[in-house]
Every structure is written in structure tokens, then in C-alpha cells.
CSV table of C-alpha atoms in Angstrom, one decimal:
chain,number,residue,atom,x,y,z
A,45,UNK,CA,87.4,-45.1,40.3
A,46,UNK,CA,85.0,-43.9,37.1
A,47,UNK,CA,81.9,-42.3,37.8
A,48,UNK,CA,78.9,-44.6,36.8
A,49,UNK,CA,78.0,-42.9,33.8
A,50,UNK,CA,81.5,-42.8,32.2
A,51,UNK,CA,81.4,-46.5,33.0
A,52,UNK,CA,78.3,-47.2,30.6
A,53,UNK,CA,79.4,-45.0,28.2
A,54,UNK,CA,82.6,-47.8,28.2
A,55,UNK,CA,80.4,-50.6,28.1
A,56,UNK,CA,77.9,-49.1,25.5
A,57,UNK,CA,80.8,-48.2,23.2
A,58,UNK,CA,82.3,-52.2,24.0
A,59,UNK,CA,78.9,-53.3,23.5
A,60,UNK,CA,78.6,-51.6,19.9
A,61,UNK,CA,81.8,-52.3,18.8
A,62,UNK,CA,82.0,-56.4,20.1
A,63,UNK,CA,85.6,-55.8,21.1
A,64,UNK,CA,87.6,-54.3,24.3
A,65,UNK,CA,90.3,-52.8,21.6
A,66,UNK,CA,88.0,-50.8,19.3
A,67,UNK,CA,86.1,-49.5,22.3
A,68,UNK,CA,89.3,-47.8,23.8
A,69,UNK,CA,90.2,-46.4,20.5
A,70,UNK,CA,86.8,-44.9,19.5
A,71,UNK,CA,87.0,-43.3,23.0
A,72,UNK,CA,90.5,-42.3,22.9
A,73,UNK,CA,91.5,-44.2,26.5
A,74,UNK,CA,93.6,-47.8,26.9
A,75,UNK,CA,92.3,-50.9,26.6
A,76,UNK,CA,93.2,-51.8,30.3
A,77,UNK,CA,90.6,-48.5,31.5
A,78,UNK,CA,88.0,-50.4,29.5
A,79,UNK,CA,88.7,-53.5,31.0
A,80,UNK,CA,88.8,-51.7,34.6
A,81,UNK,CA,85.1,-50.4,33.9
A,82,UNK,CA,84.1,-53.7,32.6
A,83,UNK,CA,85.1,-55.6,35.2
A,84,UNK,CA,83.5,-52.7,37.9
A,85,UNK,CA,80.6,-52.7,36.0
A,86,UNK,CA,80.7,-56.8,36.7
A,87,UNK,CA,81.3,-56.1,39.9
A,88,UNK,CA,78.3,-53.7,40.6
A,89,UNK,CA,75.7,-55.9,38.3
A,90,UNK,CA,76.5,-59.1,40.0
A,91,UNK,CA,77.0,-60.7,36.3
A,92,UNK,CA,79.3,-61.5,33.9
A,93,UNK,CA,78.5,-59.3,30.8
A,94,UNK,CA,81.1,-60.5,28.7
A,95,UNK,CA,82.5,-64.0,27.5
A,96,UNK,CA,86.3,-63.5,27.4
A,97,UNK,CA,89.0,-65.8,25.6
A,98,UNK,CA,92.6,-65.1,24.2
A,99,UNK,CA,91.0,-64.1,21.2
A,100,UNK,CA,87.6,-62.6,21.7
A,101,UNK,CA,84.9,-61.2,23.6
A,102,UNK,CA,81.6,-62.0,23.8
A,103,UNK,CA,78.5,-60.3,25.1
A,104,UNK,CA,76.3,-62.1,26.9
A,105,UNK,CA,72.7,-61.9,27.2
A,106,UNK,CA,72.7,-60.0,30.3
A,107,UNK,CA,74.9,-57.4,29.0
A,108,UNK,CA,73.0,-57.4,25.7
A,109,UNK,CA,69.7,-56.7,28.0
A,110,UNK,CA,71.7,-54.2,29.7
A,111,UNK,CA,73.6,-52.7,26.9
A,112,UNK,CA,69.9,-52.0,25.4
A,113,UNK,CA,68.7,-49.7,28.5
A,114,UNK,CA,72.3,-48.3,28.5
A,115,UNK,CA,71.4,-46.7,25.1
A,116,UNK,CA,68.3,-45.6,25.7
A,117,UNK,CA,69.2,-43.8,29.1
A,118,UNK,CA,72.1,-42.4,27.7
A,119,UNK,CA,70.4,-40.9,24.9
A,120,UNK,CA,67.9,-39.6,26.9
A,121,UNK,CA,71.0,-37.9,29.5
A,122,UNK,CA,72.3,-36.6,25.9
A,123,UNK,CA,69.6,-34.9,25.1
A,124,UNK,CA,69.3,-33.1,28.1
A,125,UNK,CA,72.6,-31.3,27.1
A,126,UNK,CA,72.2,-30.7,23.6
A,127,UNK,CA,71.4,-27.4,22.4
A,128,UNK,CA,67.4,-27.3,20.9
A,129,UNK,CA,68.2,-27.1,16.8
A,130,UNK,CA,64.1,-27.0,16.2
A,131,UNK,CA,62.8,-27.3,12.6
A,132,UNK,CA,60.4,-24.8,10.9
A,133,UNK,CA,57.2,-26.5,12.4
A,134,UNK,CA,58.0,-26.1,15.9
A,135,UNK,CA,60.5,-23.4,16.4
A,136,UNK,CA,57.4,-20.9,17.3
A,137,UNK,CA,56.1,-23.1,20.1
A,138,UNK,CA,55.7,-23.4,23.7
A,139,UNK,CA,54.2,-20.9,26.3
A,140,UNK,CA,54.8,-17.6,27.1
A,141,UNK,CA,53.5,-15.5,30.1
A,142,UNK,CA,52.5,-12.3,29.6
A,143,UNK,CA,51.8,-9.9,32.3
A,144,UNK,CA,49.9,-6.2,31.9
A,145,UNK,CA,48.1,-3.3,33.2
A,146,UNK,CA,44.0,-4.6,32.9
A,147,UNK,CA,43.0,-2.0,30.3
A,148,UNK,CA,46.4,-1.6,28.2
A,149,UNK,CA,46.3,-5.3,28.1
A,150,UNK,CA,42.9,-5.6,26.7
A,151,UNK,CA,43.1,-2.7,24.1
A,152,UNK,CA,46.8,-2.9,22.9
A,153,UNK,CA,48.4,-6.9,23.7
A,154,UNK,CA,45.5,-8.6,23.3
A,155,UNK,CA,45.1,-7.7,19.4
A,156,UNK,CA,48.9,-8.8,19.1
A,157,UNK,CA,48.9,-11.8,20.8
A,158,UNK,CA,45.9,-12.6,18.3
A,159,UNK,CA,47.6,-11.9,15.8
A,160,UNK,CA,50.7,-13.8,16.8
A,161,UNK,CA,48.5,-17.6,17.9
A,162,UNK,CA,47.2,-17.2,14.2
A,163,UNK,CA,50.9,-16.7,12.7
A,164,UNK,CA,52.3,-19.7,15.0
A,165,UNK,CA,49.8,-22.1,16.0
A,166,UNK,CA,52.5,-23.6,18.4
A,167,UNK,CA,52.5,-20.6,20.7
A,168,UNK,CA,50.6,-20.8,23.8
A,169,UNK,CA,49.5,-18.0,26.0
A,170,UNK,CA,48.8,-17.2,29.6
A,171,UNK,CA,47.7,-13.7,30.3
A,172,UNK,CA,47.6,-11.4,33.7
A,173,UNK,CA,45.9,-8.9,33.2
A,174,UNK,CA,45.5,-6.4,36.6
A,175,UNK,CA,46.2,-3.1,37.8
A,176,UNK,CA,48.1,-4.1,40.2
A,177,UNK,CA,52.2,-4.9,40.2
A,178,UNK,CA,52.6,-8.8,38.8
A,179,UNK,CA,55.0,-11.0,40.9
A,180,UNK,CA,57.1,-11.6,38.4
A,181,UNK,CA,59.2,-14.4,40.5
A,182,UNK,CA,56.1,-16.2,41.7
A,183,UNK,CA,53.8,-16.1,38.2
A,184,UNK,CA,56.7,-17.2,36.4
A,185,UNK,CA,56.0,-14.4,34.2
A,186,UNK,CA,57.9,-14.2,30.6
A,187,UNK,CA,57.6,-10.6,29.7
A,188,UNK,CA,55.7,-7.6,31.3
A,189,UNK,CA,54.8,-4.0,30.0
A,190,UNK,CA,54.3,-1.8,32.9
A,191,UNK,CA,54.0,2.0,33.5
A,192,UNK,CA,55.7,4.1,35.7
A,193,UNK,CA,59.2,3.2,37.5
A,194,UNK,CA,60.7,0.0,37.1
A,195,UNK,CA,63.7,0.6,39.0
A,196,UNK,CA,64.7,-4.0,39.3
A,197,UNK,CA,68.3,-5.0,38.0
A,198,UNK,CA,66.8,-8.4,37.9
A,199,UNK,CA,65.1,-7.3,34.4
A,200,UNK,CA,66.1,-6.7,31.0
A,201,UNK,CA,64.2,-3.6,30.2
A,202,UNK,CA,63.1,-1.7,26.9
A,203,UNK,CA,61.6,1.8,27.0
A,204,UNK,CA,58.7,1.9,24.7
A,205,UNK,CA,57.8,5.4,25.1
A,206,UNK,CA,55.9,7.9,27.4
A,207,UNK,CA,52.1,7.5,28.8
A,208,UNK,CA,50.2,10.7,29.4
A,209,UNK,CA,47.0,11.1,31.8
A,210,UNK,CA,44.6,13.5,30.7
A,211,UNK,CA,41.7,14.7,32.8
A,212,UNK,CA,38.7,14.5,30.4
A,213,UNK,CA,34.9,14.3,30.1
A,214,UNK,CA,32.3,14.2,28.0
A,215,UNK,CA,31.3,18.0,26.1
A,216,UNK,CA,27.4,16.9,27.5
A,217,UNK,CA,28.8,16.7,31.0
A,218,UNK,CA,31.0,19.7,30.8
A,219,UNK,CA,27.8,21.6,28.9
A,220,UNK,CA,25.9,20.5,32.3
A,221,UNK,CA,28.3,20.7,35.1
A,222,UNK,CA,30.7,23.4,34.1
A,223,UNK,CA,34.6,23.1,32.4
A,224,UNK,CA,37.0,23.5,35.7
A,225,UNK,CA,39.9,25.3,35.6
A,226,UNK,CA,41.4,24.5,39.1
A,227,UNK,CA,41.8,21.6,41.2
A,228,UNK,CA,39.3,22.9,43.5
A,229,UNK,CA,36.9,23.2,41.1
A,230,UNK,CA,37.6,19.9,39.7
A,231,UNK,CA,36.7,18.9,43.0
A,232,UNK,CA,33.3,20.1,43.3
A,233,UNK,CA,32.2,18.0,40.0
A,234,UNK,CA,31.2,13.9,40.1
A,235,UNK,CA,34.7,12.0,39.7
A,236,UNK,CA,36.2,8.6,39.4
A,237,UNK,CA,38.9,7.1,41.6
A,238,UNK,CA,40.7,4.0,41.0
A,239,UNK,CA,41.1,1.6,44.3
A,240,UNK,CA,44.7,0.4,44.9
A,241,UNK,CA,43.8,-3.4,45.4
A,242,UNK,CA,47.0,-3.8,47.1
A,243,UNK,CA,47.0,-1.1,49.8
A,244,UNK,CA,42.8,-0.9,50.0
A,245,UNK,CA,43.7,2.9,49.4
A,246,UNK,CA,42.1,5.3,46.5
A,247,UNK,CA,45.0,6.5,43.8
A,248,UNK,CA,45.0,10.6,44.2
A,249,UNK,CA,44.9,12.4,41.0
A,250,UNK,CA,48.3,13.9,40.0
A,251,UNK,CA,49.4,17.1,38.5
A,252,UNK,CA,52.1,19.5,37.4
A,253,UNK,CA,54.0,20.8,40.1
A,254,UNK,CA,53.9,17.3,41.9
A,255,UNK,CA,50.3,18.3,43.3
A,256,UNK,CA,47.7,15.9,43.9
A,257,UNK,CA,43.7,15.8,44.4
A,258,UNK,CA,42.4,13.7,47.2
A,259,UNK,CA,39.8,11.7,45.6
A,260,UNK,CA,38.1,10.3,48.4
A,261,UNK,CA,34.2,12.4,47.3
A,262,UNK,CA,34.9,10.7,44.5
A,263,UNK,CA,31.7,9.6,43.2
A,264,UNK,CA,32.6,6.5,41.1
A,265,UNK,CA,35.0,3.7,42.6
A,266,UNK,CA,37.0,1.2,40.9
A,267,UNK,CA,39.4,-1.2,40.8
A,268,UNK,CA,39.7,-1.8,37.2
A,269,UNK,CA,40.9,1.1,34.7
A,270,UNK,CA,39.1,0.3,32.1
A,271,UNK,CA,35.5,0.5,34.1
A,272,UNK,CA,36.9,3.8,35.2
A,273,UNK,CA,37.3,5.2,31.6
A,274,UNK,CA,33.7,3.9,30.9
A,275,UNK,CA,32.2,5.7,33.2
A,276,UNK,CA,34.1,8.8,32.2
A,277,UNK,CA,33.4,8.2,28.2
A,278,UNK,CA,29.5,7.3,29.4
A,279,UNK,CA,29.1,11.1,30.3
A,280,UNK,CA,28.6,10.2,34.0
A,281,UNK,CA,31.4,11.4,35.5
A,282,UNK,CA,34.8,13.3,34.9
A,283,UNK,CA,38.1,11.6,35.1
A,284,UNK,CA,42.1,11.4,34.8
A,285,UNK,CA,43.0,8.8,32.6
A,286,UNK,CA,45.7,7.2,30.8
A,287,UNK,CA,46.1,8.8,27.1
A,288,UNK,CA,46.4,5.4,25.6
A,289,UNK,CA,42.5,4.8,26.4
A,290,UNK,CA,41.3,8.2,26.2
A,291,UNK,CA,43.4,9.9,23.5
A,292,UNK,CA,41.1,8.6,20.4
A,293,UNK,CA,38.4,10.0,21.9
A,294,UNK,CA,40.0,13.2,22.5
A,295,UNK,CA,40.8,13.1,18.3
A,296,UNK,CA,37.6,12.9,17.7
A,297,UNK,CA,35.4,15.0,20.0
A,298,UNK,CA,34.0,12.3,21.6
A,299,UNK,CA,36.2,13.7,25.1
A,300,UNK,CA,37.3,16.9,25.7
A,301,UNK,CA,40.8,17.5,27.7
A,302,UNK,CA,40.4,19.8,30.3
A,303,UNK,CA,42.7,21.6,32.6
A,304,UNK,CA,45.7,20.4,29.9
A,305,UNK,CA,47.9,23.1,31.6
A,306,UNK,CA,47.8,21.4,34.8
A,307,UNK,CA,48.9,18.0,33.2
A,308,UNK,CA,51.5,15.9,35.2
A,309,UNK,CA,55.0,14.8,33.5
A,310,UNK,CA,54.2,11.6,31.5
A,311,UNK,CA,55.0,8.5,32.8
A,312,UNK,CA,57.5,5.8,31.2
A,313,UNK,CA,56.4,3.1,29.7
A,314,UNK,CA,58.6,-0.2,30.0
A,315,UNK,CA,58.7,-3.8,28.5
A,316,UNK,CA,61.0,-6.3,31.1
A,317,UNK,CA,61.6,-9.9,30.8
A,318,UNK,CA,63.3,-11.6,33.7
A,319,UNK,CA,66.9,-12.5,33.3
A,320,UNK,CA,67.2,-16.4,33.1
A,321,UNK,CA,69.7,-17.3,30.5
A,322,UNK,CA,69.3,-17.8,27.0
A,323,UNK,CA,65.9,-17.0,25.7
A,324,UNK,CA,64.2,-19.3,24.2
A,325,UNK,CA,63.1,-18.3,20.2
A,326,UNK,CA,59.2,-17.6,20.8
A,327,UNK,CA,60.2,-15.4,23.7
A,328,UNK,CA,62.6,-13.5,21.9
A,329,UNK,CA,59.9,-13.4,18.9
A,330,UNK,CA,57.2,-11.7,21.2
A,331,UNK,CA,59.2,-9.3,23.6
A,332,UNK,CA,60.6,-8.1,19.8
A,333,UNK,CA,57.3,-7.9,18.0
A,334,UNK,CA,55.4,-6.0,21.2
A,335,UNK,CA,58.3,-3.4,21.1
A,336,UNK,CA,57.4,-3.4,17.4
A,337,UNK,CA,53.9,-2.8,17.8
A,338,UNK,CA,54.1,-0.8,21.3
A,339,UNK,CA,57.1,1.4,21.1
A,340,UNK,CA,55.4,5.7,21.4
């Protein structure tokens, strides 16, 4: 027995063509298979849906009726399988989640995906910003930069280069408090500490050597890196912090790196995207322009 949607694609094809014969050729089968589906189709409507003589068929106005949400329904199925051709006005659309660390977020994708909503007005964006690891699976998240391991075979992953953590301060606050040259005496001076939202815990401060610094006399706490480097570049406190907010600053004078022997390895910095098939053009637009724009 045909499936049900073989059999209106027999009667659509019978319908257009107003004749049993022309149907079976345009669909390469016998004339009797379109009579079988006819006759099931019959069968399964409860109505006749052709007038049949010796020398003609007929639709009636119940198949007509029929024959008319056939078409539509079909084309709709169609369309469901067709691969997306889209024309120049609304190849760049759609959304796209993006998903990044709070403060390289606001200082280094924000700008770009600016710059990309003026380019292609179609694109639309939802941003997570946080310090904290996105869940990728449950955010539905498009593309992510992280830093720092990304060991996930779920991912397609691009390196974009390395992220150094300086431990800097202000040349007032060093003038006042002293320049350290130790970790102990790092940990006599007022410091930040960034909270770990997810464990409730305080992130240690890391060096070469795999040492850490407990930060727990930290004098500043906060869950947002970006505070963190404001309090630091505010001249009330000293802290580590990621080069990619601090290392203008450093250029010109405004911070002063201390303790730069003592610096830990750099960390990697990583664009993903989920694998889920083919990727759509705006995706494949952004994940190539932020490696562009982000790569060392």
C-alpha cells in the first residue's frame, strides 16, 4: 500500500494534468499505480474525486476542493526539504547567540557586534555576558570565546591567541604603599579578588612556578572582572588582571606591571561553536569576522 503522502502527490499530479495517463508518465510509474492510489484515496475520503468514462476523467468538485489543499500542504512539506538559496536582502539574517567572559565581552565583542547590526540589519543578537562558564547546550548558545581550557569534542574550536594576567596598580598607589617584590609582600598591600559565582569561592592569584596567593584579606570583592579592574585602575587597590583590560594602560603609564618576573604562563584563548550541522551563513559570517577581529 502507498504511504499517504505518495498518494497525493498521485492525485495532485492527476489533478494538474486532468488525465490518469499523463499523471503516470510525468511521475515515471503505470497508469494502473495511479489508479490504485486514486481509488485508495476514494476509499479513505469517502468520495468520489473523479468522473470516469471510456474516454475521460473528470474531477469533481470534491477532489477539486481537495486537490487545492493538496498543493498547498505539499508545497509547504517541500519546503521543509529544500535547501535555503536566500537572496542578497536576507542572507545576513536571523539570530545568533553569543556567549563571553563579562569584561572581554563589553570591551572587545560588543564594538563588533555593532559594527556587524549596522552592516546587516537582518542580524539579531542575544548576548551572555558572565564570568562564569555558559551552558552552552541549555542557552542554545551559537558561538563562545572563552579563556583557559576548553578541553569539549562537542565544539569546533579556533585558537585566537594567548591572554596574559598582569599584577598591576596605579604609580600613586605604589608611590604610597610600596612596589612588592614577593608574594608575601604582595600580600600585605589592599587587593582585589574575584568571587567564583559558581563555587561561592574567591579565585587565588596565580604565578610562575604553579604558585598561588590566597586572596581571602583581600580587601575588594567581586564577581564581575571588569569592577575588579576599576578598582585597580581607580588607584584603590592592587590587582592581577587580564592583559586584554589592563595592557593599554600599562602602554601608557596609567598602570604599572609589577612583579612581571613572577608572571604565570598565559592562558589560551578560544572561539567554539557547537557542532550541529551545516551552519547557517550569518553564523559562519560572525564566528569568521570575531576570529578576524580577535585572533592575538
Amino acid at each position: 500500500m502507498l504511504n499517504r503522502l505518495e498518494m497525493l502527490r498521485i492525485f495532485c499530479a492527476a489533478a494538474n494534468t486532468g488525465s490518469f495517463k499523463d499523471a503516470a508518465v510525468r511521475l515515471g510509474i503505470s497508469p494502473q499505480a495511479v489508479t490504485r492510489a486514486i481509488q485508495e484515496l476514494e476509499r479513505l475520503q469517502g468520495e468520489m474525486l473523479f468522473h470516469r468514462n471510456t474516454r475521460q476523467v473528470r474531477i469533481t468538485s470534491f477532489g477539486e476542493a481537495l486537490a487545492e489543499r493538496a498543493r498547498a500542504s505539499l508545497r509547504e512539506l517541500d519546503g521543509l526539504f529544500e535547501g535555503h538559496s536566500p537572496g542578497p536582502a536576507d542572507e545576513m539574517s536571523g539570530l545568533v547567540r553569543l556567549a563571553a567572559p563579562s569584561a572581554l565581552g563589553r570591551n572587545r565583542l560588543l564594538p563588533l557586534v555593532e559594527k556587524l547590526a549596522r552592516e546587516h540589519p537582518g542580524l539579531r543578537f542575544d548576548l551572555r555576558l558572565t564570568d562564569q562558564r555558559a551552558d552552552v547546550v541549555g542557552e542554545k548558545i551559537d558561538i563562545g570565546i572563552r579563556v583557559g581550557a576548553l578541553r569539549d569534542n562537542r565544539f569546533v574550536v579556533r585558537r585566537l591567541g594567548k591572554t596574559r594576567f598582569h599584577v598591576v596598580a596605579t604609580p600613586r598607589f605604589l608611590r604610597q604603599h610600596g612596589r612588592p617584590s614577593t608574594i608575601q609582600e604582595l600580600q600585605a598591600l589592599p587587593c582585589t579578588a574575584m568571587l567564583d559565582r559558581g563555587t561561592g569561592r574567591l579565585w587565588p592569584w596565580m604565578f610562575s612556578g604553579d604558585r598561588q596567593m590566597n586572596a581571602e584579606q583581600a580587601r575588594f570583592q567581586c564577581d564581575d572582572s571588569e569592577a575588579e579592574y576599576r578598582l585597580v585602575r581607580d588607584g584603590v587597590a592592587i590587582g592581577q588582571i587580564a592583559g586584554f583590560l589592563c595592557e593599554e594602560d600599562i602602554a601608557a603609564a596609567r598602570l604599572v606591571a609589577v612583579m612581571t618576573d613572577h608572571e604565570p604562563e598565559p592562558w589560551d584563548m578560544y572561539l567554539y561553536r557547537p557542532q550541529r550541522g551545516p551552519v547557517p551563513p550569518r553564523l559562519r559570517l560572525v564566528f569568521d569576522r570575531l576570529v578576524q577581529e580577535l585572533s592575538d
